[in-house]
Short mmCIF file of N, CA and C in Angstrom, two decimals:
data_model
loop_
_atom_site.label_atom_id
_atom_site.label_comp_id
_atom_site.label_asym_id
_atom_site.label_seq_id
_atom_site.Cartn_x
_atom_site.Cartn_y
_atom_site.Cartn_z
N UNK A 1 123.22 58.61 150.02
CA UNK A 1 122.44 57.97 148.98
C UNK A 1 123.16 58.16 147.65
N UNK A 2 123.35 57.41 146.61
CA UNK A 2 123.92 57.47 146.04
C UNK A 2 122.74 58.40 144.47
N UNK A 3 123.10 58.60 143.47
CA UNK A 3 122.47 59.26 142.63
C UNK A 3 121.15 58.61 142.42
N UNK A 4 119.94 59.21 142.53
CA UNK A 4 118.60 59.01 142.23
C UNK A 4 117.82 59.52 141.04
N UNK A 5 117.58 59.14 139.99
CA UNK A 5 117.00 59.41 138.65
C UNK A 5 115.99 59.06 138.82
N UNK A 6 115.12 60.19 138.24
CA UNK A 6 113.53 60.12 138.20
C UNK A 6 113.46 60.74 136.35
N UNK A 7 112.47 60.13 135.45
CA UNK A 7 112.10 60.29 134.11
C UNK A 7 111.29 61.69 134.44
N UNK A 8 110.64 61.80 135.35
CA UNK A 8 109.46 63.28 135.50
C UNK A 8 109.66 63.53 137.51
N UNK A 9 110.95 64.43 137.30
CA UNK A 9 110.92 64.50 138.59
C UNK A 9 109.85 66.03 139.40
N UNK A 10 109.16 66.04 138.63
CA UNK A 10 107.81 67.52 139.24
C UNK A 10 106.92 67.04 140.21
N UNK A 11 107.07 65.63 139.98
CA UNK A 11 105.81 65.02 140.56
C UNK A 11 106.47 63.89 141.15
N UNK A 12 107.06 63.95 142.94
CA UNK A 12 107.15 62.94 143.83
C UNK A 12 107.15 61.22 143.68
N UNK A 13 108.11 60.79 143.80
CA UNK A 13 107.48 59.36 144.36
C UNK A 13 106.34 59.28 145.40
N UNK A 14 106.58 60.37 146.20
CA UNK A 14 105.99 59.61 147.59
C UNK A 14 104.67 61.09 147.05
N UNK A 15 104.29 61.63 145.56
CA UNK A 15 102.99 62.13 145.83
C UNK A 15 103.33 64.06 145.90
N UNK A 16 104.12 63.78 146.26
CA UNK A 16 104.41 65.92 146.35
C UNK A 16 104.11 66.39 145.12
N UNK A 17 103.83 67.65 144.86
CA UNK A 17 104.24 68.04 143.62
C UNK A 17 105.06 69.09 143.56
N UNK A 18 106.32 69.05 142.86
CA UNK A 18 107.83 69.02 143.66
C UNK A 18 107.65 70.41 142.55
N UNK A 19 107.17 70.40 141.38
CA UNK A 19 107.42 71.57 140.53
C UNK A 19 106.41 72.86 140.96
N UNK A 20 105.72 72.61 141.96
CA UNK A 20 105.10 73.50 142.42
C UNK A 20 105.44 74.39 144.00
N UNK A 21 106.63 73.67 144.40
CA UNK A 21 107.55 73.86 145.63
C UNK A 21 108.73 74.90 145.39
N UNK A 22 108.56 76.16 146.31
CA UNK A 22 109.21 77.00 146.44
C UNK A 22 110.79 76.77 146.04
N UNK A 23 111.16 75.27 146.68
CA UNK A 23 112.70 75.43 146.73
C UNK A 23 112.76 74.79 145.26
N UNK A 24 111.85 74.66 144.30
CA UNK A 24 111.73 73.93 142.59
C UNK A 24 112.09 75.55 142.14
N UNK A 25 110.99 76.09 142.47
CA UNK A 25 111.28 77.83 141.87
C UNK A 25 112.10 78.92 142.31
N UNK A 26 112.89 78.30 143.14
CA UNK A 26 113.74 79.30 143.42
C UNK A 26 115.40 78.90 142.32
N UNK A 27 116.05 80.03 142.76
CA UNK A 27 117.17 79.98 142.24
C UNK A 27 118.50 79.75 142.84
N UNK A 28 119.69 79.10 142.34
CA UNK A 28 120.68 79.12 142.87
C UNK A 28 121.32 78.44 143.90
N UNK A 29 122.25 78.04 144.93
CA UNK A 29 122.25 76.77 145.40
C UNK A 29 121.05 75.88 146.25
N UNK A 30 120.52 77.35 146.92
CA UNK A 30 119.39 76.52 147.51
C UNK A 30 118.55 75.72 146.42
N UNK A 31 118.13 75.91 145.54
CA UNK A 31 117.13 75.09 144.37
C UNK A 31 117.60 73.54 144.41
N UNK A 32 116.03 73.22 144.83
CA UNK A 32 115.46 71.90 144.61
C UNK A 32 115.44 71.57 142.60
N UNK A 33 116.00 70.32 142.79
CA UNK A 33 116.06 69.83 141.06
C UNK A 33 115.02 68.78 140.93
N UNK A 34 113.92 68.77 141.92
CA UNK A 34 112.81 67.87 142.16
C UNK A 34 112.86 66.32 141.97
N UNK A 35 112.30 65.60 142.58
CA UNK A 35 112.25 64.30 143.04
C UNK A 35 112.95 63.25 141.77
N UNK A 36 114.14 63.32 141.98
CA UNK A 36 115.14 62.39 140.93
C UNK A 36 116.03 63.06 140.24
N UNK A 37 115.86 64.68 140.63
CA UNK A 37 116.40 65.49 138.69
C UNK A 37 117.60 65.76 139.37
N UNK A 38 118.59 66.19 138.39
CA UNK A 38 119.84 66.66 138.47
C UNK A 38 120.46 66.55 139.79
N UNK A 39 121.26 65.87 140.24
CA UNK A 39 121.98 65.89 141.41
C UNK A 39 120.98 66.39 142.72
N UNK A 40 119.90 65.10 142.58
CA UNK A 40 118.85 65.26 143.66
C UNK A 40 119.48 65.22 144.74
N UNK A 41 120.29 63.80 144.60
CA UNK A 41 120.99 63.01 145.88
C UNK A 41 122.09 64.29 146.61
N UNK A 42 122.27 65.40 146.17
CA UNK A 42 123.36 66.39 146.54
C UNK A 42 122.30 67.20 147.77
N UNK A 43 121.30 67.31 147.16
CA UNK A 43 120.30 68.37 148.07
C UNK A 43 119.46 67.26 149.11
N UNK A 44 119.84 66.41 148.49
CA UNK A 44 118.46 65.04 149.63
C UNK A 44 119.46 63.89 150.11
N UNK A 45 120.10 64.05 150.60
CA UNK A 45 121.56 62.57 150.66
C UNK A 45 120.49 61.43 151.42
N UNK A 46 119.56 61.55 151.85
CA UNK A 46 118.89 60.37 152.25
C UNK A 46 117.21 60.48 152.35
N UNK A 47 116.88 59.76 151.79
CA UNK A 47 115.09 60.14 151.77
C UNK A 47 114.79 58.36 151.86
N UNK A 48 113.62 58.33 153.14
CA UNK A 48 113.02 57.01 153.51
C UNK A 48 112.28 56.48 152.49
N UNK A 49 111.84 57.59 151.80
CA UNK A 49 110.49 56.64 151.01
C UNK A 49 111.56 55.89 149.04
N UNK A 50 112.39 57.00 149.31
CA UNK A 50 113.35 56.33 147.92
C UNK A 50 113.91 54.80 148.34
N UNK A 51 114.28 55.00 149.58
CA UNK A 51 115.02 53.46 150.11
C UNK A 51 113.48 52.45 150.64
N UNK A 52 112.44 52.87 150.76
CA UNK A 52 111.63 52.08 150.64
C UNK A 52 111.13 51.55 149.25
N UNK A 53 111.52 52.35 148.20
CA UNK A 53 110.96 52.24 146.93
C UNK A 53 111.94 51.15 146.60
N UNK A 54 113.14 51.28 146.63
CA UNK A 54 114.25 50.11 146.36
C UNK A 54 113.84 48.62 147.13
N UNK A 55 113.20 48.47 148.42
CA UNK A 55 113.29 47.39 148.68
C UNK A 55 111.71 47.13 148.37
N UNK A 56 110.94 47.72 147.38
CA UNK A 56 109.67 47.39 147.16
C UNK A 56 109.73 47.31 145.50
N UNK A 57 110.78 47.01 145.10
CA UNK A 57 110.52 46.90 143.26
C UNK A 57 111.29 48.06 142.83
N UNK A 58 111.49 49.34 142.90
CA UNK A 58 112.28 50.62 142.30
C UNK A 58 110.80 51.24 141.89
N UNK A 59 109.34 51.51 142.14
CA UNK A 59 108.61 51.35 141.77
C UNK A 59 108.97 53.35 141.33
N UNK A 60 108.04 53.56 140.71
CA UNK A 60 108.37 55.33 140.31
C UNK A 60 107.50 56.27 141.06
N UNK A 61 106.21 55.25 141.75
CA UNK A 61 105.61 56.47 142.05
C UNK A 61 104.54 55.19 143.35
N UNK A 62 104.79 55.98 144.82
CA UNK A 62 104.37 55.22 145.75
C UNK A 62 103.11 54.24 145.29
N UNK A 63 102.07 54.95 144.83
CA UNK A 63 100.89 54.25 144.59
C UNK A 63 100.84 53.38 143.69
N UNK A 64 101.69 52.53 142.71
CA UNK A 64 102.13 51.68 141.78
C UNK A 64 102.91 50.75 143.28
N UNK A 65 103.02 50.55 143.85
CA UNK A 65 103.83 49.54 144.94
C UNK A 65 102.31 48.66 145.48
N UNK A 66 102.96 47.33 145.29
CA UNK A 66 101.93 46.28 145.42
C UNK A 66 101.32 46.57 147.31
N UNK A 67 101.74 47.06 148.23
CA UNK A 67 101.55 47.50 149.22
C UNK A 67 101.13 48.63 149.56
N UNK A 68 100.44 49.74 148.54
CA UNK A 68 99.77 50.86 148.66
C UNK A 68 98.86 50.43 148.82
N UNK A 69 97.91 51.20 150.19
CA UNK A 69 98.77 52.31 150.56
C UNK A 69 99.31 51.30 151.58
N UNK A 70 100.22 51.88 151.76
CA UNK A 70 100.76 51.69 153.68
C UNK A 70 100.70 52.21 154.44
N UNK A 71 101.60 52.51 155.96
CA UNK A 71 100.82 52.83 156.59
C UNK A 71 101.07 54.61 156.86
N UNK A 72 102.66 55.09 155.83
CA UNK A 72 102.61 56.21 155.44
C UNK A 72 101.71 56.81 155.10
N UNK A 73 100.76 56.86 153.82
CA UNK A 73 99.45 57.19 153.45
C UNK A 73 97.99 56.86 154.31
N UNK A 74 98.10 55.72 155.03
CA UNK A 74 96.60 55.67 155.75
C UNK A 74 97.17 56.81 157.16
N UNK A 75 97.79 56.90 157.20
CA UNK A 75 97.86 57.88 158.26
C UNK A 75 99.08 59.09 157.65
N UNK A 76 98.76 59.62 157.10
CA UNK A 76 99.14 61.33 156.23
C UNK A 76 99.78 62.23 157.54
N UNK A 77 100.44 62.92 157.10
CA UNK A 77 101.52 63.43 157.83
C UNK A 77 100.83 64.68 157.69
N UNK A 78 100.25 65.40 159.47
CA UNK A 78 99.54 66.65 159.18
C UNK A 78 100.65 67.90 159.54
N UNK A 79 101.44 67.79 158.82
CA UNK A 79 102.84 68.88 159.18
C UNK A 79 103.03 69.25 157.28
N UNK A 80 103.01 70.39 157.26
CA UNK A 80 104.28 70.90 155.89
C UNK A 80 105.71 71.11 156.39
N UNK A 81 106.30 70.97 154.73
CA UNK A 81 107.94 71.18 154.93
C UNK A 81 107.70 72.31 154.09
N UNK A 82 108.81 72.59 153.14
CA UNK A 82 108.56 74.00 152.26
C UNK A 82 107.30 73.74 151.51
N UNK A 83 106.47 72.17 150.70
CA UNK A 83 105.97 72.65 150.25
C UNK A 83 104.61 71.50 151.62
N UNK A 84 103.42 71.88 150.28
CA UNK A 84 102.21 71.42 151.59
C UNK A 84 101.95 69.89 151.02
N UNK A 85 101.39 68.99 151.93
CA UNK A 85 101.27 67.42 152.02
C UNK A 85 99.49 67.24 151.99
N UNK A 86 98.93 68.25 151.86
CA UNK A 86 97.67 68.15 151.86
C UNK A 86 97.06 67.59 150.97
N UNK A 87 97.38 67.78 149.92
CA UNK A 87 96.56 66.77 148.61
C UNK A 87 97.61 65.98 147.97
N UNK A 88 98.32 65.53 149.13
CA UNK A 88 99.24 63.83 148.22
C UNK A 88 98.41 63.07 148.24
N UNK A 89 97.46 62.23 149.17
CA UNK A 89 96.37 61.34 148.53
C UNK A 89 95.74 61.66 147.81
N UNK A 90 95.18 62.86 147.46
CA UNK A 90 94.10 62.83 146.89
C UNK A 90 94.71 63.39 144.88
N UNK A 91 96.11 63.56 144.92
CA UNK A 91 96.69 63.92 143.73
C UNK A 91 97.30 62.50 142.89
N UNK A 92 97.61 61.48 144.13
CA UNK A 92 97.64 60.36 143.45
C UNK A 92 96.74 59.29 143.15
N UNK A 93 95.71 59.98 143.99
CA UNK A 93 94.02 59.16 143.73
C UNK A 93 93.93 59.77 141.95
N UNK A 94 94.31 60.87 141.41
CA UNK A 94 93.91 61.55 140.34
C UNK A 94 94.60 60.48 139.65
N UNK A 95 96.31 60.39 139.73
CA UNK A 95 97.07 59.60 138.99
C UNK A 95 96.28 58.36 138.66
N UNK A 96 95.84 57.82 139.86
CA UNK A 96 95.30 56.34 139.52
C UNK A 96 94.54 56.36 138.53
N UNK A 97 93.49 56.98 139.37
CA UNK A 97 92.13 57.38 138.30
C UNK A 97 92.08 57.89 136.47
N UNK A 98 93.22 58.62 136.37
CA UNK A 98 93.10 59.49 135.18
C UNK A 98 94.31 58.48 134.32
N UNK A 99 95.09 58.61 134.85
CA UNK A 99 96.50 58.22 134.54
C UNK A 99 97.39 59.04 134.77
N UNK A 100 98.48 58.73 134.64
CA UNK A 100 100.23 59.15 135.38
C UNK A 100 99.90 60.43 133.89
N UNK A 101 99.93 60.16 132.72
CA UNK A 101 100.09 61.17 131.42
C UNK A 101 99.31 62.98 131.82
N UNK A 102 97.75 62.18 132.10
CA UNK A 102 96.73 63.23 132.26
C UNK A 102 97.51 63.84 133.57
N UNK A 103 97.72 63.34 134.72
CA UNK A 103 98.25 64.14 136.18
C UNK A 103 99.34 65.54 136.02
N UNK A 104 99.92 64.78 134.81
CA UNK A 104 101.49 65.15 134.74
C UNK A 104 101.25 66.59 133.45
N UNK A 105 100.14 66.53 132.80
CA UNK A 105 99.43 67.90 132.26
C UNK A 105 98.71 68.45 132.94
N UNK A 106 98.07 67.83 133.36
CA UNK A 106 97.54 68.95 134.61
C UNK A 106 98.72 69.78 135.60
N UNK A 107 99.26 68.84 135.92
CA UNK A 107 101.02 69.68 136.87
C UNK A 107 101.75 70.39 136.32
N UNK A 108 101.70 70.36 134.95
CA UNK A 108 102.69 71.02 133.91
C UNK A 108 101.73 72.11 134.17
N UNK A 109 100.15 72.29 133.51
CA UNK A 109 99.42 73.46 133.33
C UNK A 109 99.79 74.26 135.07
N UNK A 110 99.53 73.74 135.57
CA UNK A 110 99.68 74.16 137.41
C UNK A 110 101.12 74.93 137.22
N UNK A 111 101.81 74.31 136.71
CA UNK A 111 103.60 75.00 136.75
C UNK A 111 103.50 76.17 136.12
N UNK A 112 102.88 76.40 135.12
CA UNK A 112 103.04 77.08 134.07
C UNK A 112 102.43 78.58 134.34
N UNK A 113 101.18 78.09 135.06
CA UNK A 113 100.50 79.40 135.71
C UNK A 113 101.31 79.80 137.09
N UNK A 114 101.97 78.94 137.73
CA UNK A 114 102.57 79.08 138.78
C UNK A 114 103.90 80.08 138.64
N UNK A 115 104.66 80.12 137.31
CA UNK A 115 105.67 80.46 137.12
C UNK A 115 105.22 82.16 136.63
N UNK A 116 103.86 81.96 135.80
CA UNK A 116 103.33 83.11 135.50
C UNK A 116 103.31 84.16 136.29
N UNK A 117 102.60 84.00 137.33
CA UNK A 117 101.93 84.74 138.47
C UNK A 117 103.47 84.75 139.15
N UNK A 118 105.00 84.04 139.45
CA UNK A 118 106.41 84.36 140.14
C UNK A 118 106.37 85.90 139.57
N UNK A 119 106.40 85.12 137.84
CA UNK A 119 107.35 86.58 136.93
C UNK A 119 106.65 87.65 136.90
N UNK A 120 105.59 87.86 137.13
CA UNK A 120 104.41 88.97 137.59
C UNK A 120 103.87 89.74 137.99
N UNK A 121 103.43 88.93 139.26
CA UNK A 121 102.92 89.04 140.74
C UNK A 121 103.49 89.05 141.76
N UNK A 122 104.79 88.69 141.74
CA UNK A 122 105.45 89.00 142.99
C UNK A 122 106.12 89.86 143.50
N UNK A 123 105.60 90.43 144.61
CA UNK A 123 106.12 91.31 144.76
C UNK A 123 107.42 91.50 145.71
N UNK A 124 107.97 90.34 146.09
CA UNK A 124 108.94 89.74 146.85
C UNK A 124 108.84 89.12 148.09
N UNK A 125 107.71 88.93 148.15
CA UNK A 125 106.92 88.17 149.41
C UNK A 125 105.57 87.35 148.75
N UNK A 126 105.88 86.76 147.51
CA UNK A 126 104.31 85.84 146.94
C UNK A 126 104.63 84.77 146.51
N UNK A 127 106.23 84.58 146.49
CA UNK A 127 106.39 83.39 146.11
C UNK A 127 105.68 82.10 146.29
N UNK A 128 105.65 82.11 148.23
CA UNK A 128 105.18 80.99 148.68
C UNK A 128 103.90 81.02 148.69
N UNK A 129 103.12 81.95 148.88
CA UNK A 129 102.05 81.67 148.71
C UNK A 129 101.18 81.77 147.02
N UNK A 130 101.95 81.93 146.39
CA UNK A 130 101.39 80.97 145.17
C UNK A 130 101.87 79.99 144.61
N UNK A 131 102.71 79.43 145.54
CA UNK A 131 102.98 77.79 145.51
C UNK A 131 101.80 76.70 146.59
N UNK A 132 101.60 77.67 147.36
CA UNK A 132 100.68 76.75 148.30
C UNK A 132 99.36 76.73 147.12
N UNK A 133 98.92 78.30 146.85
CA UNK A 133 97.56 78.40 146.57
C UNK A 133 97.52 77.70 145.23
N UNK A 134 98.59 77.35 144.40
CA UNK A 134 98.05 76.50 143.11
C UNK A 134 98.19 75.25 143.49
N UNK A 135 98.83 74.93 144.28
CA UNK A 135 98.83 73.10 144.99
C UNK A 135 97.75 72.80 145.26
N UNK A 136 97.07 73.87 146.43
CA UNK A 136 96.15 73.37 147.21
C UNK A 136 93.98 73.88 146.07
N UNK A 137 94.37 74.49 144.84
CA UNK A 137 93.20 74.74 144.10
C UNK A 137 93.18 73.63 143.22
N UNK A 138 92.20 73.49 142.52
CA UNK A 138 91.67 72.65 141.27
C UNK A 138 91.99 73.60 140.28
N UNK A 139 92.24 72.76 138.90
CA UNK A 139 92.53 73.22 138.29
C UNK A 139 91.22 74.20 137.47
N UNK A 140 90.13 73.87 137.86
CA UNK A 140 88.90 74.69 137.40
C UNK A 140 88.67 75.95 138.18
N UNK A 141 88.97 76.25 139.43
CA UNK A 141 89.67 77.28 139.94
C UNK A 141 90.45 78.50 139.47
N UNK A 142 91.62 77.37 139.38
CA UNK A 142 92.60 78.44 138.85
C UNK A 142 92.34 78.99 137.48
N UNK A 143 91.34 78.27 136.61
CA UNK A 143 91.17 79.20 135.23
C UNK A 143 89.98 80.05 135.49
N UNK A 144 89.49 79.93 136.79
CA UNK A 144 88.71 81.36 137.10
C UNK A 144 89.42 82.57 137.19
N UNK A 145 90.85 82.35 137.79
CA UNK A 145 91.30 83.12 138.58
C UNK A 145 91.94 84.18 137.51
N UNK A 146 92.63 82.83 136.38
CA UNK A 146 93.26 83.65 135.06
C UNK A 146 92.40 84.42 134.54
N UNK A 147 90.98 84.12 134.73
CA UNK A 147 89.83 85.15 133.35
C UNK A 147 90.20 86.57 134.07
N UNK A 148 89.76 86.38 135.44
CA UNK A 148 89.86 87.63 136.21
C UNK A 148 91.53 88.29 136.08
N UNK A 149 92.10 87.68 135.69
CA UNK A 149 93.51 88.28 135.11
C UNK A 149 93.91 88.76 134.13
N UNK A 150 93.08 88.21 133.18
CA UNK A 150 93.09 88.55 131.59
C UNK A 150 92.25 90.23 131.56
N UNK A 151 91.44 90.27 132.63
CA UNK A 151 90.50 91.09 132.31
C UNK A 151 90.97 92.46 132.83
N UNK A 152 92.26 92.17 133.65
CA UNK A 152 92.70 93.12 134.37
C UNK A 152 92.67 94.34 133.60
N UNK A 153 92.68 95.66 134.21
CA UNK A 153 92.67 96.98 133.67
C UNK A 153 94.16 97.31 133.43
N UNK A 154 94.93 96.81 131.90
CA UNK A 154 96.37 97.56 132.24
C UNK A 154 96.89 98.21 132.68
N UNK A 155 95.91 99.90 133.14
CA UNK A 155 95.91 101.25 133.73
C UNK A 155 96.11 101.02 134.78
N UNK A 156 96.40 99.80 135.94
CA UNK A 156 95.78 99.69 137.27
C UNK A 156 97.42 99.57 137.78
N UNK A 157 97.67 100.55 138.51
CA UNK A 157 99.42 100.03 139.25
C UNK A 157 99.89 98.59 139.66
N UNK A 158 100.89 98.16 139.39
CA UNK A 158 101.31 97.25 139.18
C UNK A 158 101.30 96.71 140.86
N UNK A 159 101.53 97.69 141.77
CA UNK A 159 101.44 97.72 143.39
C UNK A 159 100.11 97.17 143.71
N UNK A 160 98.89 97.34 142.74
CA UNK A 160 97.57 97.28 143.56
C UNK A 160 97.07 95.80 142.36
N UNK A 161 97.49 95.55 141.62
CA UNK A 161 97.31 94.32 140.83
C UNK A 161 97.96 93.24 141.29
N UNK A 162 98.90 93.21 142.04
CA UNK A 162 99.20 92.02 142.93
C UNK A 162 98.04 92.34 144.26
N UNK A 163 97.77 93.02 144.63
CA UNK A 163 96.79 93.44 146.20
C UNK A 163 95.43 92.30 145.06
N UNK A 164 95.21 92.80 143.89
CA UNK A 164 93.77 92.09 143.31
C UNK A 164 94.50 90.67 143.07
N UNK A 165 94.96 90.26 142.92
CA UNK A 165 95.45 88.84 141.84
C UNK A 165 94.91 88.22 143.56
N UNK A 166 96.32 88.41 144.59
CA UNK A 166 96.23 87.99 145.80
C UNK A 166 94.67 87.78 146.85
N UNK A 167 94.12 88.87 146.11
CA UNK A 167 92.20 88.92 147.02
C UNK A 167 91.85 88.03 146.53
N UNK A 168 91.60 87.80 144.53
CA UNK A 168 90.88 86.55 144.21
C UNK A 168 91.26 85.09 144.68
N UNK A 169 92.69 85.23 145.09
CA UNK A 169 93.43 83.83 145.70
C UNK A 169 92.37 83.62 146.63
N UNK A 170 92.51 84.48 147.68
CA UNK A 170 92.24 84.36 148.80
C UNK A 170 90.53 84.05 149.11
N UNK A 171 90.01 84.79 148.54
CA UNK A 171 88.07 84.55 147.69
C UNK A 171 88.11 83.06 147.30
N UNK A 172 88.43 82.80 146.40
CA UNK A 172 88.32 81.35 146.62
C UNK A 172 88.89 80.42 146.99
N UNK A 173 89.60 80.38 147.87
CA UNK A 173 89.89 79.82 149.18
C UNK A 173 89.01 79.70 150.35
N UNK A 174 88.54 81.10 150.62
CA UNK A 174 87.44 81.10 151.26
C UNK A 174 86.36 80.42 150.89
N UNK A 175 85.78 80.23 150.20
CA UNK A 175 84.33 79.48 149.19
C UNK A 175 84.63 78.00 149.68
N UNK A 176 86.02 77.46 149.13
CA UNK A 176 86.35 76.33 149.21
C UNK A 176 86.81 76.24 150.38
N UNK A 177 87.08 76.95 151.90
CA UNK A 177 87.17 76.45 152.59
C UNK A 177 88.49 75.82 153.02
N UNK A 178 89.18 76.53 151.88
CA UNK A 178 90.96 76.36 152.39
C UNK A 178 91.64 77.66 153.00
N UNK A 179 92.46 77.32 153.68
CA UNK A 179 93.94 77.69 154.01
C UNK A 179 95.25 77.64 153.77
N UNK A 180 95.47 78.80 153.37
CA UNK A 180 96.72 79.05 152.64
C UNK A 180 98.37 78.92 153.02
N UNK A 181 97.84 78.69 154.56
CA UNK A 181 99.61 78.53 155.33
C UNK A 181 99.72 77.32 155.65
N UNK A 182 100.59 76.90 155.90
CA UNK A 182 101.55 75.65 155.90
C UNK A 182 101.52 75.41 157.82
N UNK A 183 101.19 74.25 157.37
CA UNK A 183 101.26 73.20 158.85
C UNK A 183 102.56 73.29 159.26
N UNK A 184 102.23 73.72 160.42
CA UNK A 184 103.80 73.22 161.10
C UNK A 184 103.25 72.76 162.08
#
């Protein structure tokens, strides 16, 4: 494939949200430069839905294509890759609904706490799962999750404040009825 440019590559053509994907936050050759950015085409030499986007207009973002959905989206792919596919309809239902501007602050705010809780909370095994768990929460959620973070006891070992950050993940998940691991 030859070079692929995206204006806001965090947020998928085909719906991912690419700045919330492990291989976005990681470092070094493995790192993803997300859907269009920097020498995408080096890490992705061929992706179906970019060469479908070319013979459907160059459109930027699947759900703007006069043929959304098709039959990619009416039938959703129940498998993850690194990151999870679970709320691509329902993140570009937001786009429609809100607009591409509002989605793309909300994903930024999502990144931002996402990157928080890397430099933090991890304790070298949380990466991925606080890439799943801010994908797969609302954003009214996750500013529960921050109060209960703010409120933290500085005094509290840094060992047992990831054990709390990780319980409240997991608490409301439970409530809501999600799952935190990845389809295979």
């Amino acid at each position: 494939m030859k070079e692929y440019k995206r204006e806001y590559p965090l947020f998928s053509l085909c719906g991912l949200n690419c700045g919330l994907c492990p291989r976005y936050q990681s470092e070094g050759t493995t790192r993803c430069p997300g859907c269009g950015g920097k020498d995408f085409h080096l890490q992705h030499p061929s992706c179906a839905v970019i060469t479908c986007s070319k013979k459907h207009g160059d459109v930027e973002y699947c759900f703007l294509c006069k043929n959304y959905p098709c039959n990619r989206y009416k039938c959703p792919s129940e498998k993850d890759s690194f990151i999870t596919y679970r709320n691509v309809i329902n993140d570009m239902q937001k786009a429609i609904d809100n607009g591409i501007e509002q989605y793309q602050a909300e994903l930024n705010e999502k990144i931002l706490f996402l990157e928080y809780l890397i430099s933090n909370f991890n304790d070298g095994r949380k990466k991925n799962f606080f890439c799943i768990a801010i994908n797969l929460l609302d954003l009214a959620d996750l500013n529960d999750i921050k109060e209960h973070i703010k409120k933290c006891d500085e005094t509290i070992p840094q060992k047992d404040k990831v054990k709390m950050v990780e319980s409240w993940f997991n608490e409301k998940a439970k409530s809501k009825n999600i799952n935190f691991k990845l389809r295979k």
